[in-house]
GROMACS .gro file of C-alpha atoms in nm:
model
  269
    1PRO     CA    1   6.180  -1.605   0.851
    2LEU     CA    2   6.439  -1.348   0.966
    3LEU     CA    3   6.736  -1.465   0.754
    4ILE     CA    4   6.569  -1.544   0.422
    5PRO     CA    5   6.440  -1.193   0.336
    6ASN     CA    6   6.778  -1.036   0.416
    7VAL     CA    7   6.974  -1.292   0.221
    8THR     CA    8   6.726  -1.272  -0.070
    9ASN     CA    9   6.793  -0.899  -0.098
   10GLN     CA   10   7.162  -0.975  -0.157
   11VAL     CA   11   7.081  -1.204  -0.450
   12TRP     CA   12   7.019  -0.893  -0.661
   13ASP     CA   13   7.348  -0.724  -0.577
   14THR     CA   14   7.534  -0.572  -0.872
   15LYS     CA   15   7.847  -0.766  -0.787
   16ALA     CA   16   7.855  -1.122  -0.921
   17GLN     CA   17   8.054  -1.254  -0.626
   18VAL     CA   18   7.791  -1.127  -0.381
   19THR     CA   19   7.507  -1.269  -0.590
   20LYS     CA   20   7.673  -1.613  -0.608
   21ALA     CA   21   7.749  -1.617  -0.236
   22ALA     CA   22   7.396  -1.507  -0.151
   23GLY     CA   23   7.253  -1.785  -0.360
   24ALA     CA   24   7.470  -2.049  -0.194
   25CYS     CA   25   7.385  -1.905   0.151
   26LEU     CA   26   7.012  -1.915   0.066
   27MET     CA   27   7.038  -2.277  -0.038
   28ALA     CA   28   7.221  -2.369   0.282
   29ILE     CA   29   6.958  -2.194   0.499
   30CYS     CA   30   6.662  -2.354   0.317
   31GLN     CA   31   6.815  -2.703   0.340
   32THR     CA   32   6.818  -2.677   0.719
   33ASN     CA   33   6.439  -2.666   0.714
   34PRO     CA   34   6.319  -2.987   0.883
   35ASN     CA   35   5.998  -3.018   0.684
   36PRO     CA   36   6.052  -3.333   0.468
   37ASP     CA   37   5.750  -3.258   0.241
   38ILE     CA   38   5.924  -2.965   0.064
   39ALA     CA   39   6.277  -3.100   0.073
   40PRO     CA   40   6.266  -3.233  -0.284
   41ALA     CA   41   6.146  -2.892  -0.411
   42ILE     CA   42   6.405  -2.679  -0.220
   43PRO     CA   43   6.658  -2.658  -0.511
   44ALA     CA   44   6.384  -2.555  -0.757
   45VAL     CA   45   6.246  -2.293  -0.512
   46VAL     CA   46   6.586  -2.142  -0.438
   47ASN     CA   47   6.664  -2.133  -0.809
   48ALA     CA   48   6.331  -1.949  -0.860
   49VAL     CA   49   6.427  -1.688  -0.598
   50CYS     CA   50   6.754  -1.626  -0.775
   51LYS     CA   51   6.609  -1.646  -1.125
   52PRO     CA   52   6.245  -1.524  -1.145
   53SER     CA   53   6.206  -1.686  -1.487
   54GLU     CA   54   6.226  -2.023  -1.315
   55THR     CA   55   5.924  -1.948  -1.090
   56ASN     CA   56   5.680  -2.168  -1.279
   57LYS     CA   57   5.909  -2.470  -1.264
   58ALA     CA   58   5.938  -2.433  -0.888
   59VAL     CA   59   5.557  -2.413  -0.851
   60GLU     CA   60   5.521  -2.727  -1.069
   61GLU     CA   61   5.759  -2.905  -0.828
   62LEU     CA   62   5.547  -2.785  -0.533
   63MET     CA   63   5.225  -2.911  -0.707
   64GLY     CA   64   5.372  -3.262  -0.677
   65THR     CA   65   5.424  -3.215  -0.303
   66THR     CA   66   5.186  -3.384  -0.063
   67PHE     CA   67   5.173  -3.183   0.259
   68VAL     CA   68   5.156  -3.405   0.562
   69VAL     CA   69   5.379  -3.233   0.821
   70THR     CA   70   5.268  -2.914   0.990
   71VAL     CA   71   5.367  -2.604   0.785
   72ASP     CA   72   5.554  -2.365   1.015
   73ALA     CA   73   5.690  -2.011   0.973
   74PRO     CA   74   6.035  -2.116   0.825
   75THR     CA   75   5.860  -2.326   0.564
   76LEU     CA   76   5.623  -2.042   0.474
   77SER     CA   77   5.912  -1.799   0.449
   78ILE     CA   78   6.063  -2.024   0.181
   79LEU     CA   79   5.753  -2.086  -0.023
   80CYS     CA   80   5.538  -1.767  -0.002
   81PRO     CA   81   5.760  -1.527  -0.201
   82VAL     CA   82   5.773  -1.766  -0.493
   83LEU     CA   83   5.395  -1.838  -0.470
   84SER     CA   84   5.318  -1.469  -0.462
   85ARG     CA   85   5.523  -1.413  -0.776
   86SER     CA   86   5.347  -1.700  -0.945
   87LEU     CA   87   5.008  -1.542  -0.876
   88LYS     CA   88   5.125  -1.241  -1.076
   89GLU     CA   89   5.212  -1.441  -1.386
   90LYS     CA   90   5.038  -1.350  -1.712
   91LEU     CA   91   4.916  -1.702  -1.797
   92ALA     CA   92   4.608  -1.815  -1.602
   93ILE     CA   93   4.739  -2.174  -1.582
   94HIS     CA   94   5.038  -2.062  -1.376
   95LYS     CA   95   4.805  -1.867  -1.138
   96ARG     CA   96   4.600  -2.186  -1.102
   97ALA     CA   97   4.907  -2.392  -1.001
   98ALA     CA   98   4.995  -2.136  -0.731
   99CYS     CA   99   4.639  -2.139  -0.597
  100ILE     CA  100   4.640  -2.519  -0.563
  101VAL     CA  101   4.970  -2.517  -0.375
  102ILE     CA  102   4.849  -2.236  -0.143
  103ASN     CA  103   4.529  -2.427  -0.071
  104ASN     CA  104   4.709  -2.750   0.017
  105MET     CA  105   4.973  -2.566   0.217
  106SER     CA  106   4.732  -2.354   0.415
  107LYS     CA  107   4.539  -2.652   0.544
  108LEU     CA  108   4.841  -2.763   0.748
  109VAL     CA  109   4.955  -2.428   0.886
  110GLY     CA  110   5.055  -2.469   1.253
  111SER     CA  111   4.929  -2.136   1.393
  112PRO     CA  112   4.797  -1.802   1.281
  113GLU     CA  113   5.113  -1.635   1.410
  114ASP     CA  114   5.324  -1.839   1.168
  115VAL     CA  115   5.128  -1.733   0.856
  116ALA     CA  116   5.034  -1.375   0.968
  117PRO     CA  117   5.345  -1.210   0.814
  118PHE     CA  118   5.260  -1.365   0.475
  119GLY     CA  119   4.888  -1.277   0.465
  120PRO     CA  120   4.943  -0.935   0.304
  121LEU     CA  121   5.174  -1.105   0.047
  122LEU     CA  122   4.920  -1.362  -0.073
  123VAL     CA  123   4.564  -1.252   0.012
  124PRO     CA  124   4.549  -0.945  -0.219
  125GLU     CA  125   4.686  -1.146  -0.510
  126LEU     CA  126   4.443  -1.427  -0.454
  127LYS     CA  127   4.158  -1.176  -0.448
  128LYS     CA  128   4.275  -1.038  -0.781
  129VAL     CA  129   4.283  -1.387  -0.936
  130ALA     CA  130   3.939  -1.467  -0.795
  131SER     CA  131   3.785  -1.154  -0.941
  132SER     CA  132   3.974  -1.090  -1.268
  133VAL     CA  133   4.067  -1.422  -1.423
  134GLN     CA  134   3.842  -1.519  -1.720
  135PHE     CA  135   3.816  -1.899  -1.647
  136GLU     CA  136   3.563  -2.004  -1.382
  137GLU     CA  137   3.771  -2.311  -1.282
  138ILE     CA  138   4.070  -2.097  -1.198
  139ARG     CA  139   3.855  -1.848  -1.009
  140ASP     CA  140   3.715  -2.136  -0.802
  141GLU     CA  141   4.067  -2.259  -0.720
  142ALA     CA  142   4.158  -1.902  -0.608
  143LEU     CA  143   3.852  -1.884  -0.384
  144LYS     CA  144   3.935  -2.220  -0.234
  145ALA     CA  145   4.296  -2.109  -0.163
  146LEU     CA  146   4.170  -1.780  -0.022
  147ALA     CA  147   3.924  -1.961   0.212
  148SER     CA  148   4.192  -2.198   0.339
  149LEU     CA  149   4.451  -1.921   0.388
  150THR     CA  150   4.195  -1.696   0.561
  151LYS     CA  151   4.104  -1.980   0.798
  152ALA     CA  152   4.472  -2.034   0.871
  153LEU     CA  153   4.521  -1.663   0.945
  154GLY     CA  154   4.253  -1.679   1.212
  155GLU     CA  155   3.969  -1.455   1.332
  156SER     CA  156   4.191  -1.162   1.422
  157TYR     CA  157   4.300  -1.134   1.058
  158LYS     CA  158   3.938  -1.163   0.942
  159GLU     CA  159   3.836  -0.878   1.178
  160GLU     CA  160   4.129  -0.668   1.054
  161GLU     CA  161   4.037  -0.738   0.691
  162GLU     CA  162   3.676  -0.651   0.763
  163LYS     CA  163   3.783  -0.321   0.919
  164LYS     CA  164   3.999  -0.254   0.609
  165ASP     CA  165   3.701  -0.345   0.386
  166ASP     CA  166   3.474  -0.116   0.592
  167ALA     CA  167   3.731   0.159   0.569
  168ALA     CA  168   3.770   0.103   0.192
  169GLN     CA  169   3.389   0.110   0.153
  170MET     CA  170   3.371   0.432   0.359
  171ALA     CA  171   3.651   0.589   0.147
  172GLU     CA  172   3.472   0.476  -0.166
  173GLU     CA  173   3.140   0.617  -0.046
  174GLN     CA  174   3.316   0.945   0.056
  175ALA     CA  175   3.476   0.961  -0.288
  176ARG     CA  176   3.135   0.897  -0.452
  177VAL     CA  177   2.971   1.169  -0.242
  178GLU     CA  178   3.250   1.415  -0.320
  179ALA     CA  179   3.223   1.326  -0.691
  180GLU     CA  180   2.847   1.382  -0.679
  181GLN     CA  181   2.889   1.710  -0.496
  182LYS     CA  182   3.145   1.820  -0.753
  183ARG     CA  183   2.908   1.722  -1.035
  184ILE     CA  184   2.619   1.918  -0.875
  185GLN     CA  185   2.849   2.220  -0.820
  186GLU     CA  186   2.969   2.202  -1.181
  187GLN     CA  187   2.607   2.176  -1.303
  188ARG     CA  188   2.510   2.479  -1.089
  189ASP     CA  189   2.811   2.675  -1.214
  190ALA     CA  190   2.715   2.584  -1.575
  191GLU     CA  191   2.357   2.691  -1.516
  192ARG     CA  192   2.469   3.014  -1.353
  193LYS     CA  193   2.701   3.085  -1.639
  194LYS     CA  194   2.425   3.016  -1.886
  195GLU     CA  195   2.189   3.251  -1.701
  196GLU     CA  196   2.457   3.518  -1.695
  197GLU     CA  197   2.509   3.477  -2.068
  198ILE     CA  198   2.135   3.498  -2.132
  199GLN     CA  199   2.108   3.810  -1.912
  200LYS     CA  200   2.410   3.964  -2.086
  201LYS     CA  201   2.253   3.886  -2.424
  202GLU     CA  202   1.922   4.042  -2.318
  203GLU     CA  203   2.094   4.355  -2.189
  204GLU     CA  204   2.289   4.378  -2.517
  205GLU     CA  205   1.969   4.342  -2.714
  206LYS     CA  206   1.797   4.611  -2.498
  207ARG     CA  207   2.095   4.840  -2.550
  208LYS     CA  208   2.088   4.794  -2.926
  209PHE     CA  209   1.711   4.842  -2.930
  210LYS     CA  210   1.744   5.163  -2.732
  211GLU     CA  211   2.016   5.287  -2.958
  212ALA     CA  212   1.798   5.202  -3.264
  213MET     CA  213   1.500   5.386  -3.115
  214ASP     CA  214   1.716   5.687  -3.024
  215ALA     CA  215   1.854   5.687  -3.380
  216GLN     CA  216   1.498   5.653  -3.520
  217ARG     CA  217   1.377   5.950  -3.298
  218GLU     CA  218   1.676   6.155  -3.404
  219LEU     CA  219   1.605   6.074  -3.772
  220GLU     CA  220   1.242   6.168  -3.730
  221LYS     CA  221   1.351   6.489  -3.557
  222LEU     CA  222   1.584   6.575  -3.849
  223GLU     CA  223   1.317   6.492  -4.104
  224ALA     CA  224   1.064   6.711  -3.914
  225GLU     CA  225   1.321   6.994  -3.901
  226LYS     CA  226   1.387   6.951  -4.272
  227ALA     CA  227   1.016   6.960  -4.346
  228ARG     CA  228   0.979   7.273  -4.135
  229GLN     CA  229   1.264   7.441  -4.311
  230GLN     CA  230   1.121   7.341  -4.649
  231LYS     CA  231   0.784   7.489  -4.555
  232LEU     CA  232   0.951   7.807  -4.448
  233GLU     CA  233   1.134   7.819  -4.776
  234GLU     CA  234   0.817   7.762  -4.969
  235LYS     CA  235   0.642   8.032  -4.770
  236LYS     CA  236   0.925   8.279  -4.833
  237GLN     CA  237   0.923   8.191  -5.200
  238LYS     CA  238   0.548   8.252  -5.228
  239GLU     CA  239   0.580   8.586  -5.051
  240ALA     CA  240   0.866   8.676  -5.282
  241GLU     CA  241   0.659   8.581  -5.585
  242LYS     CA  242   0.377   8.809  -5.463
  243LEU     CA  243   0.617   9.096  -5.433
  244SER     CA  244   0.768   9.039  -5.775
  245THR     CA  245   0.624   9.093  -6.127
  246LYS     CA  246   0.934   9.008  -6.322
  247ALA     CA  247   0.860   8.645  -6.360
  248SER     CA  248   0.560   8.689  -6.598
  249GLY     CA  249   0.567   9.069  -6.653
  250LYS     CA  250   0.230   9.100  -6.480
  251CYS     CA  251   0.142   9.202  -6.127
  252GLN     CA  252   0.065   8.911  -5.902
  253GLY     CA  253  -0.199   9.121  -5.729
  254CYS     CA  254  -0.409   9.277  -6.010
  255GLY     CA  255  -0.280   9.076  -6.308
  256LEU     CA  256  -0.191   9.390  -6.510
  257LYS     CA  257   0.142   9.481  -6.659
  258LYS     CA  258   0.107   9.827  -6.502
  259CYS     CA  259  -0.067   9.837  -6.169
  260LYS     CA  260  -0.351  10.073  -6.100
  261LYS     CA  261  -0.346  10.302  -5.808
  262THR     CA  262  -0.594  10.081  -5.632
  263CYS     CA  263  -0.350   9.782  -5.652
  264LEU     CA  264  -0.169   9.684  -5.336
  265PHE     CA  265   0.156   9.653  -5.531
  266TYR     CA  266   0.124  10.001  -5.700
  267SER     CA  267   0.461  10.175  -5.682
  268GLY     CA  268   0.380  10.499  -5.866
  269PRO     CA  269   0.423  10.631  -6.224
   0.00000   0.00000   0.00000
C-alpha cells in the first residue's frame, strides 16, 4: 500500500527510461502479493495502470476471478485504482463490470483498516453509478457493491459518512435558506423600486399639472388684462367721438352742424 502509489506516480514521468523502469518495478512489487486469486490478472492490472486505455481488459480479467482468500491491504492497493477508473468509464457496461468485481472483492476484505484508505476512492463513484446510470440492472449492481463495501468499511466509516451526509444536508439547507432570503430581498428591492418609480411619476404628473394650471391662470390673467385694456380703449374712443363732430359733420350732442348756445359742445361763433 505504501510502495504502489509512489511507484505509480513515476509511471507518468516525461522520461521514457523512468516510465519503463517504473512499470517493471510495479510489476515486480505486484507479483510479490501472496493472494493466489488475483495472480493471473496481475499482468493485465499492471498494464492498465501504465496504459489507462487497457483498464477495461484488466477489469474483464478480474471478473473471471473467484475470490476465496482474504483480501488484504496490499491486494486492495493493486486493484482499487483500476476499479475506480473503470467506474468513471463512459459505457455503462464497463461500470457494471467494476461493480461486480468490487462486490465480490468486498465480501472477503480482512478488516476495516485494510479497506479504509480506499473507501473515498470507490464509494463516491459507486454512488454516482447507483444514481445516474440509466439501466436499472446496472444501478442494482452498484447498490450491491456499495452495500458490500460499506459493510467491509465498518460502522466507524458509516458514522463518518452519516456525519458528512448531515453536514451536506445542513449546507444544502443553509444554501436554500440563503437563496430564499436573497429572493425575498430581491423581491422587496424590486417592489421598493417600483413604488419609488410610481411616486416619482406621480410627483412628475403633479408638477406638470401645477405648471399647466399656473400657465392657465397666467393666460386668463393676460386675457383679462387685454379685455380691460380693450374696454378702456373703447371708452376713450366713445369719449373722443362725443367731443368730435368731424366724423359726420354734425354735433354728437345736439345733432346740428352748428351747435346752439344751449348745446354742451357749443364753442362760440
